[in-house]
Each structure stands twice: as C-alpha cells, then as structure tokens.
Amino acid sequence: MRITSVESFSVFSPGARPQFAWREGLPGGPDDGYASVLLIKTDEGVEGVAIAPRPGSGPVVSDLVERVLRDELVGADPLQREWLWHRMWELDRVYEFPINVLGLVDTALWDLAGRLYNAPTWEVLGGYRQEIEACASTSTFSTLEEYLDVATQCIELGYPAIKVHAWGDARKDAALCRALREHVGDEYPLMYDGSAGFDLVDAIYVGEALSEANYLWYEEPMREFNITAYKWLAQRVRVPLNVAETSDGVHMNTADFIQSGCATFVRTSTELRGGFTGAMRIAHLADAFRLRAEPHGNTIYARHLCMAIPNCTYYESLVTSNPAKREVGINAKGIVGAPRGPGVGLPPGLHYPPELESYVVDLAGSAVP
Ligand SMILES: [Mg+2]
C-alpha cells in the first residue's frame, strides 16, 4: 500500500462558552480558532485522519504539509508507522515542529490501520479493557465555596474521582485542597494539577498540604524543563508526583524523569507525546518500572489510549461549568466506554467541510449502560 495524497484542512473550532479558566496568569480558553485536520489517502482506498485540535494549529499544519510533509509521505507505505515516526523525528531536527504536530502523522496512520483492519484503534494497539472510570477534572472556579459545590455536583453526577486545577496561589490552593478533602471524606480519590505555576519553594508548600490530605497525585507543579527540581520536590513531599506532560522529547525525556526517582505517575498523550506510537512507548516504559501512565485530556485519542494502556487509572473528563455537566459518553457511574471502530475518527463539535463529515464519531454511541 502506498500513500497517494496528503491534505490538511483548517477547520473552524468554536471556543468554549464560557471559556475554561486555568490558574491565574494563564490565558483561559479555548478561543475561537482553526484546528487542523490531516487526511491521508492511499492507492488501496484506505484513509486515515487526525486532528490537531488547538485553535491556531490549522495554518501551522497547512504550511508544514505544503513545504515538508506531502513530499515526505507521498509514495511511502502507511503501515510502516515506526519508520515514518522516525522520519518525523529527523524532520523535527530541522523544522522544529510544534509539539502537537510531531505526532499528527502517526495519529492519522493509526486511524488508517484501524480502518484497514475494521477495528477501533485501541484494539489494534492491543486492547486491555473496554471501560474505565472517568475523573472529573475541574477548570478553575472563583471561590473555595464554589469548588465544594462543584465537587458535590460531580459526585452526584457519578464521577468516582476529582482532579482540581486551581488558582496557582500556593497558600490558597493548599487551603482549598485541605477543605476539599474534608468535604468529600477520607476515601474519595482526589488529585491536584498545578499547571506549572510554582517554583520549588511553593511547590513544596502545596505538596506538604497534598501529602497530609492524602491526594492520589500531584501533577505538574512546575514547568518540566528542570528534572532536578522535580527530584528535589519528590525528596521533600510524600504525595506521589505525576510528571512529564508538556516537556519535549517523548519517551526519552520521560525516561530521565523516571531515572531521577521523582515519578510515580507519568503523563501520556497523542497530542504532546508523539502520536499513539510515542504515547504507547511511554506507557510501556512506565510499566517496566511499575509506574502508571495517565492519559492527558478529554480527547477521543485519550479514550483510545485508556483502553489500550494497562497501567492507567482514569480517563480525564473536563468539568468546566457550574452547574457541572457530565461529558457525553460517560454513564451515571462515571464510566466511559471503549470507542467503536473503525479507527478513531474526528471529534464532534467543529465546523467540518463536507468531505470530512463521514469521519466524525458519535461519542454517545460508545457509552456503557
Ligand atoms: Mg495536566
């Protein structure tokens, strides 16, 4: 089989209303913008699609397709995913792809493989499960009282765990995390995501509160460029760290986090970790050290990864509004079902051109009763 065409589409992606809020200092989002869809066609009629959903990726990917990727891919065998994955690394050395573009071709090729074998991509990757618990992952709310109210709503909606994104103020966030533990009781799983807002001093302060309040994990308290700072943090706090979400370098970078001793959980995703090939490398690397690899974000790709990765705990389901809403495809017990095939397809909600509409998936269709 040979690739015969590579097209990119800038697809209008309406921003969230209201916008998600992360910690103070970070822009909320997402804005209105143009996501990018890559469509790969072959001489045997099998096709693969992938989306870089971040608004603004549309023009970037179109440019790369025109200048670099089409010439590289046309004529190649789309089933040689490992070869093409390494080619993307080679090209990245020269062109410095944005981190969310490095895995886009690989993601489309895994979609293509699913269509070829008439199976969902998670099954082609190697199926492990057909349903998983979803944790409610909050955006940032205004007051401590509002968080407690939203937490109650999440529990009533069936979510079996909650991860909070908060203000990025060490004192306020630590107080919030303690209050939340008191509010939900000792047994309910809680996680905290610092969205890289702290230096080591504040990261230790928050980490001590999370340790006392028995949080399951402490995610990305600092930017992930200095592994030594993470090592020192892990030596000073008891709460398990969840690391390497946004750092460059895929499994090779994750390996150094693990080697430093700071990781109990690592992050993995198609979007930031080099497609399905990179995401699965990270999961297997973590597994070798008896660590967990937790899929990042509420994407259709994360749903597939959750079904293929043995050593993960939750699907991350964003709760961004008050009143809180349960995401489509999650049942009243907070369980998300395995996507149906073939391949992966494209998420609903964007303004696709007619030639892409047949790839859009129905997330409600994979819900478990
Ligand atoms: Mg995170």
CSV table of C-alpha atoms and ligand atoms in Angstrom, one decimal:
chain,number,residue,atom,x,y,z
A,1,MET,CA,0.0,0.0,0.0
A,2,ARG,CA,1.2,3.5,-0.8
A,3,ILE,CA,0.2,6.9,0.3
A,4,THR,CA,-1.2,8.9,-2.7
A,5,SER,CA,-2.3,12.2,-1.1
A,6,VAL,CA,-1.8,14.3,2.0
A,7,GLU,CA,-4.2,17.1,2.6
A,8,SER,CA,-4.7,19.5,5.5
A,9,PHE,CA,-7.9,21.3,6.4
A,10,SER,CA,-8.2,24.4,8.6
A,11,VAL,CA,-11.4,23.6,10.5
A,12,PHE,CA,-13.2,26.3,12.4
A,13,SER,CA,-13.3,25.3,16.1
A,14,PRO,CA,-15.7,27.4,18.2
A,15,GLY,CA,-14.2,28.4,21.5
A,16,ALA,CA,-15.8,27.3,24.8
A,17,ARG,CA,-18.6,29.4,26.3
A,18,PRO,CA,-17.8,30.3,29.0
A,19,GLN,CA,-14.1,29.8,28.4
A,20,PHE,CA,-12.2,27.4,30.6
A,21,ALA,CA,-10.1,29.1,33.3
A,22,TRP,CA,-6.8,27.6,34.4
A,23,ARG,CA,-4.6,29.1,37.0
A,24,GLU,CA,-4.2,32.8,37.3
A,25,GLY,CA,-1.6,34.1,34.8
A,26,LEU,CA,-2.6,31.6,32.1
A,27,PRO,CA,-4.9,32.6,29.3
A,28,GLY,CA,-8.3,30.8,29.5
A,29,GLY,CA,-9.6,29.0,26.6
A,30,PRO,CA,-10.0,27.8,24.1
A,31,ASP,CA,-10.7,30.8,21.9
A,32,ASP,CA,-12.4,30.6,18.5
A,33,GLY,CA,-9.8,29.4,16.1
A,34,TYR,CA,-8.9,27.0,13.3
A,35,ALA,CA,-7.9,23.5,14.2
A,36,SER,CA,-6.1,21.3,11.7
A,37,VAL,CA,-7.2,18.0,10.2
A,38,LEU,CA,-4.7,15.9,8.3
A,39,LEU,CA,-6.2,13.5,5.7
A,40,ILE,CA,-4.0,10.7,4.2
A,41,LYS,CA,-5.2,8.7,1.3
A,42,THR,CA,-3.8,5.6,-0.3
A,43,ASP,CA,-3.8,3.6,-3.5
A,44,GLU,CA,-5.9,0.9,-1.9
A,45,GLY,CA,-8.7,3.3,-0.9
A,46,VAL,CA,-8.0,3.1,2.9
A,47,GLU,CA,-7.7,6.6,4.5
A,48,GLY,CA,-6.5,8.0,7.8
A,49,VAL,CA,-7.5,11.2,9.6
A,50,ALA,CA,-6.1,13.0,12.6
A,51,ILE,CA,-6.8,16.4,14.3
A,52,ALA,CA,-4.6,18.9,16.0
A,53,PRO,CA,-7.4,20.5,17.9
A,54,ARG,CA,-5.7,23.5,19.4
A,55,PRO,CA,-7.1,26.7,17.8
A,56,GLY,CA,-4.4,28.1,15.7
A,57,SER,CA,-2.8,24.8,14.6
A,58,GLY,CA,-4.7,25.0,11.2
A,59,PRO,CA,-2.4,27.4,9.5
A,60,VAL,CA,0.8,25.9,11.0
A,61,VAL,CA,-0.1,22.4,9.8
A,62,SER,CA,-1.1,23.6,6.3
A,63,ASP,CA,2.2,25.3,6.0
A,64,LEU,CA,4.1,22.1,7.0
A,65,VAL,CA,2.1,19.9,4.7
A,66,GLU,CA,2.8,22.2,1.7
A,67,ARG,CA,6.5,22.7,2.5
A,68,VAL,CA,7.5,19.3,4.0
A,69,LEU,CA,5.1,16.6,4.8
A,70,ARG,CA,3.4,15.9,1.5
A,71,ASP,CA,6.7,15.4,-0.3
A,72,GLU,CA,7.9,13.2,2.5
A,73,LEU,CA,4.8,11.0,2.7
A,74,VAL,CA,3.5,10.5,-0.8
A,75,GLY,CA,4.8,7.2,-2.0
A,76,ALA,CA,5.5,5.9,1.5
A,77,ASP,CA,3.9,2.7,2.9
A,78,PRO,CA,1.4,3.9,5.5
A,79,LEU,CA,1.8,0.7,7.5
A,80,GLN,CA,5.5,1.4,8.2
A,81,ARG,CA,4.5,3.5,11.2
A,82,GLU,CA,7.8,3.1,13.0
A,83,TRP,CA,9.8,4.1,10.0
A,84,LEU,CA,7.6,7.2,9.5
A,85,TRP,CA,7.7,8.0,13.2
A,86,HIS,CA,11.5,8.2,13.0
A,87,ARG,CA,11.3,10.3,9.8
A,88,MET,CA,9.2,12.8,11.7
A,89,TRP,CA,12.0,13.0,14.3
A,90,GLU,CA,14.5,13.6,11.6
A,91,LEU,CA,12.4,16.3,10.1
A,92,ASP,CA,11.8,17.8,13.5
A,93,ARG,CA,15.5,18.2,13.9
A,94,VAL,CA,15.5,20.7,11.0
A,95,TYR,CA,12.0,22.2,11.1
A,96,GLU,CA,11.2,22.2,14.9
A,97,PHE,CA,7.6,21.0,14.6
A,98,PRO,CA,5.3,22.3,17.3
A,99,ILE,CA,4.9,19.6,20.0
A,100,ASN,CA,1.3,18.9,19.0
A,101,VAL,CA,2.3,18.4,15.3
A,102,LEU,CA,5.1,15.9,15.9
A,103,GLY,CA,2.6,13.0,16.3
A,104,LEU,CA,-0.1,14.1,13.9
A,105,VAL,CA,1.0,11.9,11.0
A,106,ASP,CA,1.4,8.9,13.3
A,107,THR,CA,-2.0,9.5,14.7
A,108,ALA,CA,-3.5,9.5,11.2
A,109,LEU,CA,-1.7,6.3,10.4
A,110,TRP,CA,-3.1,4.6,13.5
A,111,ASP,CA,-6.6,5.7,12.4
A,112,LEU,CA,-5.8,4.3,8.9
A,113,ALA,CA,-4.7,1.0,10.5
A,114,GLY,CA,-8.0,0.7,12.3
A,115,ARG,CA,-9.9,1.3,9.1
A,116,LEU,CA,-7.8,-1.3,7.3
A,117,TYR,CA,-8.5,-3.9,9.9
A,118,ASN,CA,-12.0,-2.7,10.5
A,119,ALA,CA,-11.4,-2.3,14.3
A,120,PRO,CA,-11.2,0.5,16.7
A,121,THR,CA,-7.6,1.8,17.1
A,122,TRP,CA,-7.4,0.9,20.8
A,123,GLU,CA,-7.9,-2.7,19.7
A,124,VAL,CA,-5.2,-2.6,17.0
A,125,LEU,CA,-2.9,-1.1,19.6
A,126,GLY,CA,-3.6,-4.1,21.8
A,127,GLY,CA,-6.8,-3.9,23.8
A,128,TYR,CA,-6.6,-4.1,27.6
A,129,ARG,CA,-10.1,-3.0,28.8
A,130,GLN,CA,-13.5,-1.9,27.4
A,131,GLU,CA,-14.4,0.6,30.1
A,132,ILE,CA,-12.7,2.8,32.6
A,133,GLU,CA,-13.5,5.3,35.4
A,134,ALA,CA,-13.5,9.0,34.5
A,135,CYS,CA,-12.2,11.5,36.9
A,136,ALA,CA,-13.8,14.9,36.9
A,137,SER,CA,-11.1,17.4,36.0
A,138,THR,CA,-12.2,20.9,37.0
A,139,SER,CA,-11.3,24.2,35.5
A,140,THR,CA,-10.7,27.0,38.0
A,141,PHE,CA,-13.7,28.3,39.9
A,142,SER,CA,-14.0,31.6,41.7
A,143,THR,CA,-14.1,30.7,45.3
A,144,LEU,CA,-13.4,27.8,47.7
A,145,GLU,CA,-17.2,27.6,48.3
A,146,GLU,CA,-17.8,27.2,44.6
A,147,TYR,CA,-15.3,24.3,44.4
A,148,LEU,CA,-17.0,22.5,47.2
A,149,ASP,CA,-20.4,23.0,45.5
A,150,VAL,CA,-19.0,21.7,42.2
A,151,ALA,CA,-17.4,18.7,43.9
A,152,THR,CA,-20.7,17.8,45.4
A,153,GLN,CA,-22.3,18.0,41.9
A,154,CYS,CA,-19.5,15.9,40.4
A,155,ILE,CA,-20.1,13.2,43.0
A,156,GLU,CA,-23.8,13.3,42.3
A,157,LEU,CA,-23.2,13.0,38.6
A,158,GLY,CA,-21.4,9.7,39.4
A,159,TYR,CA,-17.7,10.7,38.9
A,160,PRO,CA,-15.6,8.4,41.1
A,161,ALA,CA,-12.7,10.8,41.5
A,162,ILE,CA,-11.9,14.6,41.1
A,163,LYS,CA,-8.8,16.4,40.0
A,164,VAL,CA,-8.7,20.1,40.6
A,165,HIS,CA,-7.0,22.8,38.7
A,166,ALA,CA,-6.8,25.9,41.0
A,167,TRP,CA,-5.6,29.4,41.2
A,168,GLY,CA,-1.8,28.8,41.2
A,169,ASP,CA,-1.5,30.7,44.6
A,170,ALA,CA,0.3,28.3,46.9
A,171,ARG,CA,-1.5,29.4,50.1
A,172,LYS,CA,-5.0,29.5,48.6
A,173,ASP,CA,-4.5,26.3,46.7
A,174,ALA,CA,-3.2,24.4,49.8
A,175,ALA,CA,-6.2,25.6,51.8
A,176,LEU,CA,-8.6,24.6,49.0
A,177,CYS,CA,-7.1,21.1,48.8
A,178,ARG,CA,-7.4,20.6,52.6
A,179,ALA,CA,-11.0,21.9,52.6
A,180,LEU,CA,-11.9,19.6,49.6
A,181,ARG,CA,-10.5,16.6,51.5
A,182,GLU,CA,-12.7,17.4,54.5
A,183,HIS,CA,-15.7,18.0,52.2
A,184,VAL,CA,-15.5,14.6,50.3
A,185,GLY,CA,-14.3,12.4,53.1
A,186,ASP,CA,-11.2,10.3,53.6
A,187,GLU,CA,-11.9,7.6,51.0
A,188,TYR,CA,-12.8,9.6,47.8
A,189,PRO,CA,-9.8,9.9,45.4
A,190,LEU,CA,-8.6,13.5,44.8
A,191,MET,CA,-5.8,14.8,42.6
A,192,TYR,CA,-4.3,18.2,42.1
A,193,ASP,CA,-2.9,19.8,38.9
A,194,GLY,CA,-0.6,22.8,39.4
A,195,SER,CA,-0.5,23.6,35.6
A,196,ALA,CA,3.2,24.5,36.1
A,197,GLY,CA,2.5,27.6,38.3
A,198,PHE,CA,5.1,27.2,41.0
A,199,ASP,CA,8.8,27.4,41.8
A,200,LEU,CA,10.3,24.8,44.1
A,201,VAL,CA,9.5,26.7,47.3
A,202,ASP,CA,5.8,27.0,46.6
A,203,ALA,CA,5.7,23.5,45.1
A,204,ILE,CA,6.9,22.1,48.4
A,205,TYR,CA,4.4,24.1,50.4
A,206,VAL,CA,1.5,22.8,48.3
A,207,GLY,CA,3.0,19.3,48.2
A,208,GLU,CA,3.0,19.2,52.0
A,209,ALA,CA,-0.7,20.0,52.1
A,210,LEU,CA,-1.5,17.4,49.5
A,211,SER,CA,0.6,14.8,51.4
A,212,GLU,CA,-1.4,15.5,54.6
A,213,ALA,CA,-4.7,15.4,52.8
A,214,ASN,CA,-3.7,12.1,51.1
A,215,TYR,CA,-4.1,13.1,47.5
A,216,LEU,CA,-3.6,10.4,44.9
A,217,TRP,CA,-1.3,12.5,42.8
A,218,TYR,CA,0.3,15.9,42.5
A,219,GLU,CA,0.6,16.9,38.8
A,220,GLU,CA,2.9,19.3,37.0
A,221,PRO,CA,3.6,21.8,39.8
A,222,MET,CA,6.5,23.4,37.9
A,223,ARG,CA,7.5,23.8,34.3
A,224,GLU,CA,9.0,20.5,33.2
A,225,PHE,CA,12.4,21.6,32.0
A,226,ASN,CA,14.5,21.1,35.1
A,227,ILE,CA,14.3,17.5,36.2
A,228,THR,CA,16.5,18.1,39.3
A,229,ALA,CA,13.8,20.4,40.7
A,230,TYR,CA,11.3,17.6,40.4
A,231,LYS,CA,13.8,15.2,42.0
A,232,TRP,CA,14.2,17.6,45.0
A,233,LEU,CA,10.5,18.0,45.3
A,234,ALA,CA,9.9,14.3,45.4
A,235,GLN,CA,12.5,14.0,48.1
A,236,ARG,CA,10.7,16.6,50.3
A,237,VAL,CA,7.0,15.6,49.9
A,238,ARG,CA,5.2,12.3,50.3
A,239,VAL,CA,2.4,12.8,47.8
A,240,PRO,CA,3.1,10.9,44.5
A,241,LEU,CA,4.1,13.1,41.6
A,242,ASN,CA,2.6,12.9,38.1
A,243,VAL,CA,5.1,14.3,35.7
A,244,ALA,CA,6.2,14.9,32.1
A,245,GLU,CA,3.0,16.2,30.5
A,246,THR,CA,4.3,19.0,28.4
A,247,SER,CA,8.1,18.5,28.2
A,248,ASP,CA,9.6,17.9,24.8
A,249,GLY,CA,11.3,14.6,23.9
A,250,VAL,CA,8.6,12.0,24.3
A,251,HIS,CA,9.8,8.7,25.9
A,252,MET,CA,13.4,9.7,26.0
A,253,ASN,CA,12.6,12.7,28.2
A,254,THR,CA,10.2,10.7,30.3
A,255,ALA,CA,13.0,8.2,30.9
A,256,ASP,CA,15.1,10.8,32.6
A,257,PHE,CA,12.2,11.9,34.8
A,258,ILE,CA,11.8,8.3,35.9
A,259,GLN,CA,15.6,7.8,36.3
A,260,SER,CA,15.7,10.8,38.7
A,261,GLY,CA,13.3,9.0,41.0
A,262,CYS,CA,10.6,11.7,41.0
A,263,ALA,CA,7.9,9.9,39.1
A,264,THR,CA,5.2,7.7,40.4
A,265,PHE,CA,2.8,8.6,37.6
A,266,VAL,CA,3.8,9.9,34.2
A,267,ARG,CA,1.6,11.7,31.7
A,268,THR,CA,1.0,10.4,28.2
A,269,SER,CA,-1.0,11.6,25.2
A,270,THR,CA,-1.0,11.5,21.4
A,271,GLU,CA,-1.1,15.3,21.3
A,272,LEU,CA,2.1,16.1,23.3
A,273,ARG,CA,3.9,12.8,23.2
A,274,GLY,CA,4.3,12.0,19.5
A,275,GLY,CA,1.1,10.3,18.5
A,276,PHE,CA,-0.1,6.8,19.5
A,277,THR,CA,3.4,5.4,18.9
A,278,GLY,CA,5.0,7.9,21.3
A,279,ALA,CA,2.2,7.6,23.9
A,280,MET,CA,2.4,3.8,24.0
A,281,ARG,CA,6.2,3.9,24.3
A,282,ILE,CA,5.8,6.0,27.4
A,283,ALA,CA,3.1,3.7,28.8
A,284,HIS,CA,5.4,0.6,28.3
A,285,LEU,CA,8.4,2.5,29.7
A,286,ALA,CA,6.5,3.3,32.8
A,287,ASP,CA,5.1,-0.2,33.1
A,288,ALA,CA,8.7,-1.6,33.1
A,289,PHE,CA,9.3,0.5,36.3
A,290,ARG,CA,5.9,-0.4,37.8
A,291,LEU,CA,4.7,3.1,37.4
A,292,ARG,CA,1.4,4.4,35.9
A,293,ALA,CA,1.0,6.3,32.7
A,294,GLU,CA,-2.1,8.5,32.8
A,295,PRO,CA,-3.6,9.8,29.5
A,296,HIS,CA,-3.9,13.6,29.4
A,297,GLY,CA,-7.0,15.5,28.4
A,298,ASN,CA,-10.6,14.7,27.3
A,299,THR,CA,-9.8,13.8,23.7
A,300,ILE,CA,-11.1,11.0,21.6
A,301,TYR,CA,-7.4,9.9,21.5
A,302,ALA,CA,-7.3,9.7,25.3
A,303,ARG,CA,-10.3,7.4,25.2
A,304,HIS,CA,-8.5,5.0,22.9
A,305,LEU,CA,-5.3,5.2,25.0
A,306,CYS,CA,-7.2,4.4,28.2
A,307,MET,CA,-8.5,1.2,26.6
A,308,ALA,CA,-5.0,0.1,25.4
A,309,ILE,CA,-2.8,1.1,28.3
A,310,PRO,CA,-2.9,-1.5,31.2
A,311,ASN,CA,-1.1,0.8,33.7
A,312,CYS,CA,-3.5,3.8,33.8
A,313,THR,CA,-6.2,4.8,36.3
A,314,TYR,CA,-8.6,7.3,34.9
A,315,TYR,CA,-9.9,9.0,31.7
A,316,GLU,CA,-9.7,12.8,32.3
A,317,SER,CA,-13.1,14.3,31.8
A,318,LEU,CA,-13.2,18.1,32.0
A,319,VAL,CA,-15.8,19.8,34.1
A,320,THR,CA,-15.7,23.4,33.2
A,321,SER,CA,-19.1,24.8,34.1
A,322,ASN,CA,-21.2,25.4,37.2
A,323,PRO,CA,-23.7,23.8,37.1
A,324,ALA,CA,-21.4,20.8,36.4
A,325,LYS,CA,-22.2,18.6,33.4
A,326,ARG,CA,-21.2,15.0,32.7
A,327,GLU,CA,-19.4,14.6,29.4
A,328,VAL,CA,-21.1,12.7,26.6
A,329,GLY,CA,-20.3,9.0,26.6
A,330,ILE,CA,-19.9,8.8,30.4
A,331,ASN,CA,-22.6,6.9,32.3
A,332,ALA,CA,-24.2,7.7,35.7
A,333,LYS,CA,-21.5,5.6,37.5
A,334,GLY,CA,-18.8,7.8,35.9
A,335,ILE,CA,-17.7,5.0,33.5
A,336,VAL,CA,-16.6,5.8,29.9
A,337,GLY,CA,-16.9,3.0,27.3
A,338,ALA,CA,-14.5,1.9,24.7
A,339,PRO,CA,-14.9,3.7,21.3
A,340,ARG,CA,-16.4,1.7,18.5
A,341,GLY,CA,-14.4,1.5,15.3
A,342,PRO,CA,-13.1,1.6,12.7
A,343,GLY,CA,-10.1,3.6,13.5
A,344,VAL,CA,-10.5,6.7,15.7
A,345,GLY,CA,-12.3,9.4,13.5
A,346,LEU,CA,-12.8,13.0,14.4
A,347,PRO,CA,-14.5,14.6,17.4
A,348,PRO,CA,-17.9,16.3,17.1
A,349,GLY,CA,-18.4,20.0,17.5
A,350,LEU,CA,-16.2,21.5,14.9
A,351,HIS,CA,-17.3,23.0,11.6
A,352,TYR,CA,-16.0,20.3,9.2
A,353,PRO,CA,-16.2,20.6,5.4
A,354,PRO,CA,-18.4,18.0,3.7
A,355,GLU,CA,-15.5,15.7,2.8
A,356,LEU,CA,-14.7,15.2,6.5
A,357,GLU,CA,-18.1,14.7,7.9
A,358,SER,CA,-18.2,11.0,7.5
A,359,TYR,CA,-15.2,10.7,9.9
A,360,VAL,CA,-17.0,12.4,12.8
A,361,VAL,CA,-17.7,10.0,15.6
A,362,ASP,CA,-20.8,9.7,17.9
A,363,LEU,CA,-19.3,9.8,21.4
A,364,ALA,CA,-22.7,8.8,22.9
A,365,GLY,CA,-22.6,5.6,20.8
A,366,SER,CA,-19.8,4.2,23.0
A,367,ALA,CA,-21.5,4.8,26.3
A,368,VAL,CA,-21.9,1.7,28.6
A,369,PRO,CA,-25.3,1.3,30.2
B,1,MG,MG,-2.3,18.5,33.5
